[in-house]
Amino acid sequence: MIKDKESPIRSCHFVYIVALLFGTIIQFSDESEFVVDMSKTSLIHVPKDLPPKTKVLDLSQNNISELHLSDISFLSGLRVLRLSHNGIQGLDISIFKFNHDLEYLDLSHNQLQKISCHPITTTLKHLDLSFNDFDALPICKEFGNLTQLNFLGLSATKLQQLDLLPIAHLHLSCILLDLEDYMKENKKESLQILNTKKLHLVFHPHSFFSVQVNISANSLGCLQLTNIKLNDYNCQVLLKFLSGLTGGPTLLNFTLNHMETTWKCLVKVFQFLWPKPVEYLNIYNLTIVESIDEEVFTYYKTTLKALKIEHITNKVFIFSQTALYTVFSEMNILMLTISDTRFIHMLCPQEPSTFKFLNFTQNSFTDSVFQNCDTLARLETLILQKNELKDLFKTSLMTKDMLSLETLDVSWNSLEYDRSNGNCSWVGSIVVLNLSSNALTDSVFRCLPPRIKVLDLHNNRIRSIPKDVTGLETLQELNLASNSLAHLPGCGIFSSLSILIIDYNSISNPSADFFQSCQKIRSLKAGNNPFQCSCELRDFIQSIGQVSSDVVEGWPESYKCDYPESYKGTPLKDFQVSELSCNTALLIVTIVVPGLVLAVAVTVLCIYLDLPWYLRMVCQWTQTRRRARNVPLEELQRTLQFHAFISYSEHDSAWVKNELIPNLEKEDIRICLHERNFVAGKSIVENIINCIEKSYKSIFVLSPNFVQSEWCHYELYFAHHNLFHEGSNNLILILLEPIPQNTIPDRYHKLRALMAQRTYLEWPKEKSKHGLFWANLRASINIKLMEKAAEIH
């Protein structure tokens, strides 16, 4: 989020080498069969079974001592060959004559003492012969034909001025010259380097710098020295060596890597370079030894724009902090980076400073740094990442006099904010603020610069965004990743928000109206949250489908269900839930309304079929039967008092009393009639049940009048139940008058069934047939009359 304002001209780390190497690998990444990596496999010779189509071959860090034509001649498409860190002692260039596509050849860190020169493929772009045992620079005249060569690495123990003449016409990007074994302290030698933009000189890592060779370069733009060991006595040797290399007007970038020096010598190096045309000075892995005392430094006009020092090891434990910090704080340059040094403080410049960019990453600065400092009015970018800042309120006070400050990075500290500290005092010019990886909570939103546009708060302890926060109308980019937010914030208080990063939080049900609230949003990153796959989430997924696919970053691979367990791991795009489950109104219409219709239908049906009455009768019948089961068998047998119970309609009572009863009773058949045998005080239903229970048979006189009588129908119902309970044929049906089936009501379904399935006696109209009728009726009653007579009497 915070951009480095340092020059695009970087230290001589030979980025183009890495670009060429990785560019080649990337080019073949989809064709893995063309890449062969056999590094660190203890090979003693080049394998003979390499695939003929190999284009990238890595044989580095093995024990190969010789190379032959037959080893690689059949690899006609070979483009990259790495043979560094082996034991190769001799090289015949002609072995590469069949490798017409070879672009990258690394033979560094071997034991080469000589090479046999022959024409070589002109496609070569990278040739590294450094860190070998060459006496003189291994330059063949044939190298002059390598018109595409960008990088050349060399080694030598002695130098001659015109050693590089065969390649003087080539426009190299970089020359690496290994001078680890160059120990010419007394004999003066010289070397002229032509047409290279970058020069990297590597010296012995453990010996004090003593090289006095005179190296000159015409158009050098970048110079890097590695392994510089100095003390107060040989410091001048280095400065004299640099005189011939740093005087040219084109040298803009100078890098010192792995440098051990005294503080006094380091200040001399600064003073030496101050008037030079160098604009960017980089020092990596600096070790300060012996002592640190106050040194005089003259800050006259300089072309130096930026000083970068990364990783300082201070072996001086007792020294004046002021002597150390003053040299840096008073520098009249634009950009200063001192990182990974464990400095505990930095002084405020005594005079108005020219600093526009300060980077003090990974030190030990506390809240006292730059307090009440009004000399940094030109400062635009301040980076205090990975220090020991604790109070956000004091951090805001630090900036109040930095009137040009636009970008502040105080991430990876221990910052907290307590509202009791008072209102924050940010300078009004800050537009980019990085507060990530601290200990900030929700209250941080009450302590922000007034014109903030880009705010990084990821990896803090924020649980929610206060709804009453104001003054964030200009905020355009907000990073809240890796906090504890439970909800996806809308843009009510962020009216200008266009970029929101809120992944790795605790959001389970993001609001579906987020995109309606955030009309200006053009990038949302909300993946890797514990989404609860529910109806609310379904609405959010639908809203995602209505915006451009470029807006929601990481969709769909970073958006997965976390709950319920049955959906865990399911991509949100595959989560499906029916409209019925999520639409309450539709659910009511679909379930409740049919339920009501069903209830009404059942109610109507019950009323039509008189089902409540049937249920009540069944209940009473069941209770009666239960009581009967609890009566002893002897007592139960004594309850049979009648041969037959007669059920009939009152409209048919004349025939029953004048015909039926007299003809049965003259045969000593005891008849149970409701008008003479019902017990007063008991309900009609209970009397009906008791009469049926006490009668051996039940006689029903059927007629159209019977059909219209509900009590007759109830008597038939209970008698029919008794039939199934007793397992006997105890019903006798007498059809007094014909009854058409279509005249029987639907609710009298038992009567319909009995008339359809059982045999009944029909009362004849002819008097001549009456005798037969009575005989049949008596026979129906007297089937077991002899057996039951004793029980009845």
JSON list of N, CA and C in Angstrom, two decimals, residues 269-313:
[
{"chain": "A", "resi": 269, "resn": "VAL", "atom": "N", "xyz": [34.31, 7.52, 3.96]},
{"chain": "A", "resi": 269, "resn": "VAL", "atom": "CA", "xyz": [33.71, 7.04, 2.70]},
{"chain": "A", "resi": 269, "resn": "VAL", "atom": "C", "xyz": [32.53, 7.94, 2.31]},
{"chain": "A", "resi": 270, "resn": "PHE", "atom": "N", "xyz": [31.68, 8.28, 3.30]},
{"chain": "A", "resi": 270, "resn": "PHE", "atom": "CA", "xyz": [30.57, 9.21, 3.03]},
{"chain": "A", "resi": 270, "resn": "PHE", "atom": "C", "xyz": [31.10, 10.54, 2.51]},
{"chain": "A", "resi": 271, "resn": "GLN", "atom": "N", "xyz": [32.12, 11.05, 3.21]},
{"chain": "A", "resi": 271, "resn": "GLN", "atom": "CA", "xyz": [32.67, 12.35, 2.83]},
{"chain": "A", "resi": 271, "resn": "GLN", "atom": "C", "xyz": [33.29, 12.31, 1.44]},
{"chain": "A", "resi": 272, "resn": "PHE", "atom": "N", "xyz": [33.91, 11.15, 1.09]},
{"chain": "A", "resi": 272, "resn": "PHE", "atom": "CA", "xyz": [34.51, 10.99, -0.22]},
{"chain": "A", "resi": 272, "resn": "PHE", "atom": "C", "xyz": [33.45, 11.01, -1.33]},
{"chain": "A", "resi": 273, "resn": "LEU", "atom": "N", "xyz": [32.34, 10.37, -1.07]},
{"chain": "A", "resi": 273, "resn": "LEU", "atom": "CA", "xyz": [31.31, 10.24, -2.09]},
{"chain": "A", "resi": 273, "resn": "LEU", "atom": "C", "xyz": [30.40, 11.47, -2.17]},
{"chain": "A", "resi": 274, "resn": "TRP", "atom": "N", "xyz": [30.42, 12.32, -1.14]},
{"chain": "A", "resi": 274, "resn": "TRP", "atom": "CA", "xyz": [29.47, 13.44, -1.09]},
{"chain": "A", "resi": 274, "resn": "TRP", "atom": "C", "xyz": [29.54, 14.35, -2.32]},
{"chain": "A", "resi": 275, "resn": "PRO", "atom": "N", "xyz": [30.74, 14.70, -2.81]},
{"chain": "A", "resi": 275, "resn": "PRO", "atom": "CA", "xyz": [30.79, 15.58, -3.99]},
{"chain": "A", "resi": 275, "resn": "PRO", "atom": "C", "xyz": [30.74, 14.83, -5.32]},
{"chain": "A", "resi": 276, "resn": "LYS", "atom": "N", "xyz": [30.71, 13.50, -5.28]},
{"chain": "A", "resi": 276, "resn": "LYS", "atom": "CA", "xyz": [30.76, 12.71, -6.49]},
{"chain": "A", "resi": 276, "resn": "LYS", "atom": "C", "xyz": [29.39, 12.74, -7.19]},
{"chain": "A", "resi": 277, "resn": "PRO", "atom": "N", "xyz": [29.34, 12.30, -8.44]},
{"chain": "A", "resi": 277, "resn": "PRO", "atom": "CA", "xyz": [28.05, 12.28, -9.16]},
{"chain": "A", "resi": 277, "resn": "PRO", "atom": "C", "xyz": [27.10, 11.16, -8.72]},
{"chain": "A", "resi": 278, "resn": "VAL", "atom": "N", "xyz": [27.52, 10.32, -7.81]},
{"chain": "A", "resi": 278, "resn": "VAL", "atom": "CA", "xyz": [26.68, 9.22, -7.34]},
{"chain": "A", "resi": 278, "resn": "VAL", "atom": "C", "xyz": [25.39, 9.79, -6.72]},
{"chain": "A", "resi": 279, "resn": "GLU", "atom": "N", "xyz": [24.26, 9.23, -7.14]},
{"chain": "A", "resi": 279, "resn": "GLU", "atom": "CA", "xyz": [22.96, 9.67, -6.62]},
{"chain": "A", "resi": 279, "resn": "GLU", "atom": "C", "xyz": [22.35, 8.70, -5.62]},
{"chain": "A", "resi": 280, "resn": "TYR", "atom": "N", "xyz": [22.70, 7.40, -5.74]},
{"chain": "A", "resi": 280, "resn": "TYR", "atom": "CA", "xyz": [22.11, 6.38, -4.89]},
{"chain": "A", "resi": 280, "resn": "TYR", "atom": "C", "xyz": [23.21, 5.52, -4.30]},
{"chain": "A", "resi": 281, "resn": "LEU", "atom": "N", "xyz": [23.34, 5.59, -2.97]},
{"chain": "A", "resi": 281, "resn": "LEU", "atom": "CA", "xyz": [24.36, 4.84, -2.25]},
{"chain": "A", "resi": 281, "resn": "LEU", "atom": "C", "xyz": [23.67, 3.80, -1.39]},
{"chain": "A", "resi": 282, "resn": "ASN", "atom": "N", "xyz": [24.06, 2.53, -1.59]},
{"chain": "A", "resi": 282, "resn": "ASN", "atom": "CA", "xyz": [23.46, 1.42, -0.87]},
{"chain": "A", "resi": 282, "resn": "ASN", "atom": "C", "xyz": [24.55, 0.64, -0.12]},
{"chain": "A", "resi": 283, "resn": "ILE", "atom": "N", "xyz": [24.30, 0.37, 1.15]},
{"chain": "A", "resi": 283, "resn": "ILE", "atom": "CA", "xyz": [25.23, -0.42, 1.95]},
{"chain": "A", "resi": 283, "resn": "ILE", "atom": "C", "xyz": [24.43, -1.56, 2.58]},
{"chain": "A", "resi": 284, "resn": "TYR", "atom": "N", "xyz": [24.82, -2.79, 2.29]},
{"chain": "A", "resi": 284, "resn": "TYR", "atom": "CA", "xyz": [24.14, -3.97, 2.81]},
{"chain": "A", "resi": 284, "resn": "TYR", "atom": "C", "xyz": [25.10, -4.77, 3.68]},
{"chain": "A", "resi": 285, "resn": "ASN", "atom": "N", "xyz": [24.60, -5.23, 4.83]},
{"chain": "A", "resi": 285, "resn": "ASN", "atom": "CA", "xyz": [25.39, -6.05, 5.75]},
{"chain": "A", "resi": 285, "resn": "ASN", "atom": "C", "xyz": [26.65, -5.31, 6.19]},
{"chain": "A", "resi": 286, "resn": "LEU", "atom": "N", "xyz": [26.42, -4.24, 6.93]},
{"chain": "A", "resi": 286, "resn": "LEU", "atom": "CA", "xyz": [27.50, -3.39, 7.43]},
{"chain": "A", "resi": 286, "resn": "LEU", "atom": "C", "xyz": [27.84, -3.78, 8.86]},
{"chain": "A", "resi": 287, "resn": "THR", "atom": "N", "xyz": [29.13, -3.93, 9.13]},
{"chain": "A", "resi": 287, "resn": "THR", "atom": "CA", "xyz": [29.61, -4.22, 10.49]},
{"chain": "A", "resi": 287, "resn": "THR", "atom": "C", "xyz": [30.53, -3.10, 10.93]},
{"chain": "A", "resi": 288, "resn": "ILE", "atom": "N", "xyz": [30.22, -2.49, 12.08]},
{"chain": "A", "resi": 288, "resn": "ILE", "atom": "CA", "xyz": [31.03, -1.40, 12.63]},
{"chain": "A", "resi": 288, "resn": "ILE", "atom": "C", "xyz": [31.85, -1.95, 13.79]},
{"chain": "A", "resi": 289, "resn": "VAL", "atom": "N", "xyz": [33.18, -1.71, 13.75]},
{"chain": "A", "resi": 289, "resn": "VAL", "atom": "CA", "xyz": [34.10, -2.26, 14.76]},
{"chain": "A", "resi": 289, "resn": "VAL", "atom": "C", "xyz": [34.90, -1.13, 15.42]},
{"chain": "A", "resi": 290, "resn": "GLU", "atom": "N", "xyz": [35.63, -1.51, 16.44]},
{"chain": "A", "resi": 290, "resn": "GLU", "atom": "CA", "xyz": [36.56, -0.66, 17.21]},
{"chain": "A", "resi": 290, "resn": "GLU", "atom": "C", "xyz": [35.84, 0.38, 18.05]},
{"chain": "A", "resi": 291, "resn": "SER", "atom": "N", "xyz": [35.53, 1.55, 17.50]},
{"chain": "A", "resi": 291, "resn": "SER", "atom": "CA", "xyz": [34.97, 2.61, 18.33]},
{"chain": "A", "resi": 291, "resn": "SER", "atom": "C", "xyz": [34.07, 3.52, 17.49]},
{"chain": "A", "resi": 292, "resn": "ILE", "atom": "N", "xyz": [33.21, 4.25, 18.20]},
{"chain": "A", "resi": 292, "resn": "ILE", "atom": "CA", "xyz": [32.36, 5.25, 17.56]},
{"chain": "A", "resi": 292, "resn": "ILE", "atom": "C", "xyz": [32.55, 6.55, 18.31]},
{"chain": "A", "resi": 293, "resn": "ASP", "atom": "N", "xyz": [33.22, 7.48, 17.66]},
{"chain": "A", "resi": 293, "resn": "ASP", "atom": "CA", "xyz": [33.47, 8.79, 18.26]},
{"chain": "A", "resi": 293, "resn": "ASP", "atom": "C", "xyz": [32.93, 9.88, 17.34]},
{"chain": "A", "resi": 294, "resn": "GLU", "atom": "N", "xyz": [32.84, 11.07, 17.86]},
{"chain": "A", "resi": 294, "resn": "GLU", "atom": "CA", "xyz": [32.33, 12.18, 17.06]},
{"chain": "A", "resi": 294, "resn": "GLU", "atom": "C", "xyz": [33.30, 12.51, 15.94]},
{"chain": "A", "resi": 295, "resn": "GLU", "atom": "N", "xyz": [32.76, 12.57, 14.74]},
{"chain": "A", "resi": 295, "resn": "GLU", "atom": "CA", "xyz": [33.57, 12.87, 13.57]},
{"chain": "A", "resi": 295, "resn": "GLU", "atom": "C", "xyz": [33.03, 14.14, 12.90]},
{"chain": "A", "resi": 296, "resn": "VAL", "atom": "N", "xyz": [33.95, 14.89, 12.32]},
{"chain": "A", "resi": 296, "resn": "VAL", "atom": "CA", "xyz": [33.58, 16.10, 11.61]},
{"chain": "A", "resi": 296, "resn": "VAL", "atom": "C", "xyz": [33.11, 15.72, 10.21]},
{"chain": "A", "resi": 297, "resn": "PHE", "atom": "N", "xyz": [31.92, 16.19, 9.86]},
{"chain": "A", "resi": 297, "resn": "PHE", "atom": "CA", "xyz": [31.38, 15.89, 8.52]},
{"chain": "A", "resi": 297, "resn": "PHE", "atom": "C", "xyz": [30.87, 17.18, 7.91]},
{"chain": "A", "resi": 298, "resn": "THR", "atom": "N", "xyz": [31.35, 17.43, 6.68]},
{"chain": "A", "resi": 298, "resn": "THR", "atom": "CA", "xyz": [30.98, 18.66, 5.99]},
{"chain": "A", "resi": 298, "resn": "THR", "atom": "C", "xyz": [29.85, 18.36, 5.00]},
{"chain": "A", "resi": 299, "resn": "TYR", "atom": "N", "xyz": [28.70, 18.97, 5.23]},
{"chain": "A", "resi": 299, "resn": "TYR", "atom": "CA", "xyz": [27.54, 18.69, 4.38]},
{"chain": "A", "resi": 299, "resn": "TYR", "atom": "C", "xyz": [27.42, 19.76, 3.30]},
{"chain": "A", "resi": 300, "resn": "TYR", "atom": "N", "xyz": [28.44, 19.83, 2.42]},
{"chain": "A", "resi": 300, "resn": "TYR", "atom": "CA", "xyz": [28.32, 20.78, 1.32]},
{"chain": "A", "resi": 300, "resn": "TYR", "atom": "C", "xyz": [27.43, 20.19, 0.25]},
{"chain": "A", "resi": 301, "resn": "LYS", "atom": "N", "xyz": [27.23, 20.97, -0.77]},
{"chain": "A", "resi": 301, "resn": "LYS", "atom": "CA", "xyz": [26.28, 20.59, -1.82]},
{"chain": "A", "resi": 301, "resn": "LYS", "atom": "C", "xyz": [26.63, 19.22, -2.38]},
{"chain": "A", "resi": 302, "resn": "THR", "atom": "N", "xyz": [25.63, 18.38, -2.53]},
{"chain": "A", "resi": 302, "resn": "THR", "atom": "CA", "xyz": [25.85, 17.01, -3.01]},
{"chain": "A", "resi": 302, "resn": "THR", "atom": "C", "xyz": [24.79, 16.63, -4.05]},
{"chain": "A", "resi": 303, "resn": "THR", "atom": "N", "xyz": [25.17, 15.70, -4.93]},
{"chain": "A", "resi": 303, "resn": "THR", "atom": "CA", "xyz": [24.20, 15.15, -5.89]},
{"chain": "A", "resi": 303, "resn": "THR", "atom": "C", "xyz": [23.53, 13.89, -5.34]},
{"chain": "A", "resi": 304, "resn": "LEU", "atom": "N", "xyz": [24.00, 13.43, -4.19]},
{"chain": "A", "resi": 304, "resn": "LEU", "atom": "CA", "xyz": [23.42, 12.22, -3.60]},
{"chain": "A", "resi": 304, "resn": "LEU", "atom": "C", "xyz": [21.96, 12.47, -3.23]},
{"chain": "A", "resi": 305, "resn": "LYS", "atom": "N", "xyz": [21.10, 11.57, -3.69]},
{"chain": "A", "resi": 305, "resn": "LYS", "atom": "CA", "xyz": [19.67, 11.68, -3.40]},
{"chain": "A", "resi": 305, "resn": "LYS", "atom": "C", "xyz": [19.23, 10.73, -2.30]},
{"chain": "A", "resi": 306, "resn": "ALA", "atom": "N", "xyz": [19.83, 9.52, -2.30]},
{"chain": "A", "resi": 306, "resn": "ALA", "atom": "CA", "xyz": [19.32, 8.51, -1.37]},
{"chain": "A", "resi": 306, "resn": "ALA", "atom": "C", "xyz": [20.47, 7.69, -0.80]},
{"chain": "A", "resi": 307, "resn": "LEU", "atom": "N", "xyz": [20.40, 7.46, 0.52]},
{"chain": "A", "resi": 307, "resn": "LEU", "atom": "CA", "xyz": [21.32, 6.57, 1.21]},
{"chain": "A", "resi": 307, "resn": "LEU", "atom": "C", "xyz": [20.50, 5.46, 1.84]},
{"chain": "A", "resi": 308, "resn": "LYS", "atom": "N", "xyz": [20.86, 4.23, 1.51]},
{"chain": "A", "resi": 308, "resn": "LYS", "atom": "CA", "xyz": [20.17, 3.08, 2.08]},
{"chain": "A", "resi": 308, "resn": "LYS", "atom": "C", "xyz": [21.19, 2.19, 2.79]},
{"chain": "A", "resi": 309, "resn": "ILE", "atom": "N", "xyz": [20.94, 1.94, 4.08]},
{"chain": "A", "resi": 309, "resn": "ILE", "atom": "CA", "xyz": [21.78, 1.03, 4.85]},
{"chain": "A", "resi": 309, "resn": "ILE", "atom": "C", "xyz": [20.88, -0.03, 5.45]},
{"chain": "A", "resi": 310, "resn": "GLU", "atom": "N", "xyz": [21.12, -1.28, 5.10]},
{"chain": "A", "resi": 310, "resn": "GLU", "atom": "CA", "xyz": [20.30, -2.39, 5.60]},
{"chain": "A", "resi": 310, "resn": "GLU", "atom": "C", "xyz": [21.18, -3.39, 6.35]},
{"chain": "A", "resi": 311, "resn": "HIS", "atom": "N", "xyz": [20.77, -3.69, 7.54]},
{"chain": "A", "resi": 311, "resn": "HIS", "atom": "CA", "xyz": [21.40, -4.68, 8.42]},
{"chain": "A", "resi": 311, "resn": "HIS", "atom": "C", "xyz": [22.79, -4.21, 8.87]},
{"chain": "A", "resi": 312, "resn": "ILE", "atom": "N", "xyz": [22.78, -3.50, 9.99]},
{"chain": "A", "resi": 312, "resn": "ILE", "atom": "CA", "xyz": [24.03, -3.05, 10.62]},
{"chain": "A", "resi": 312, "resn": "ILE", "atom": "C", "xyz": [24.28, -3.91, 11.86]},
{"chain": "A", "resi": 313, "resn": "THR", "atom": "N", "xyz": [25.48, -4.42, 11.96]},
{"chain": "A", "resi": 313, "resn": "THR", "atom": "CA", "xyz": [25.93, -5.11, 13.16]},
{"chain": "A", "resi": 313, "resn": "THR", "atom": "C", "xyz": [26.93, -4.21, 13.86]}
]
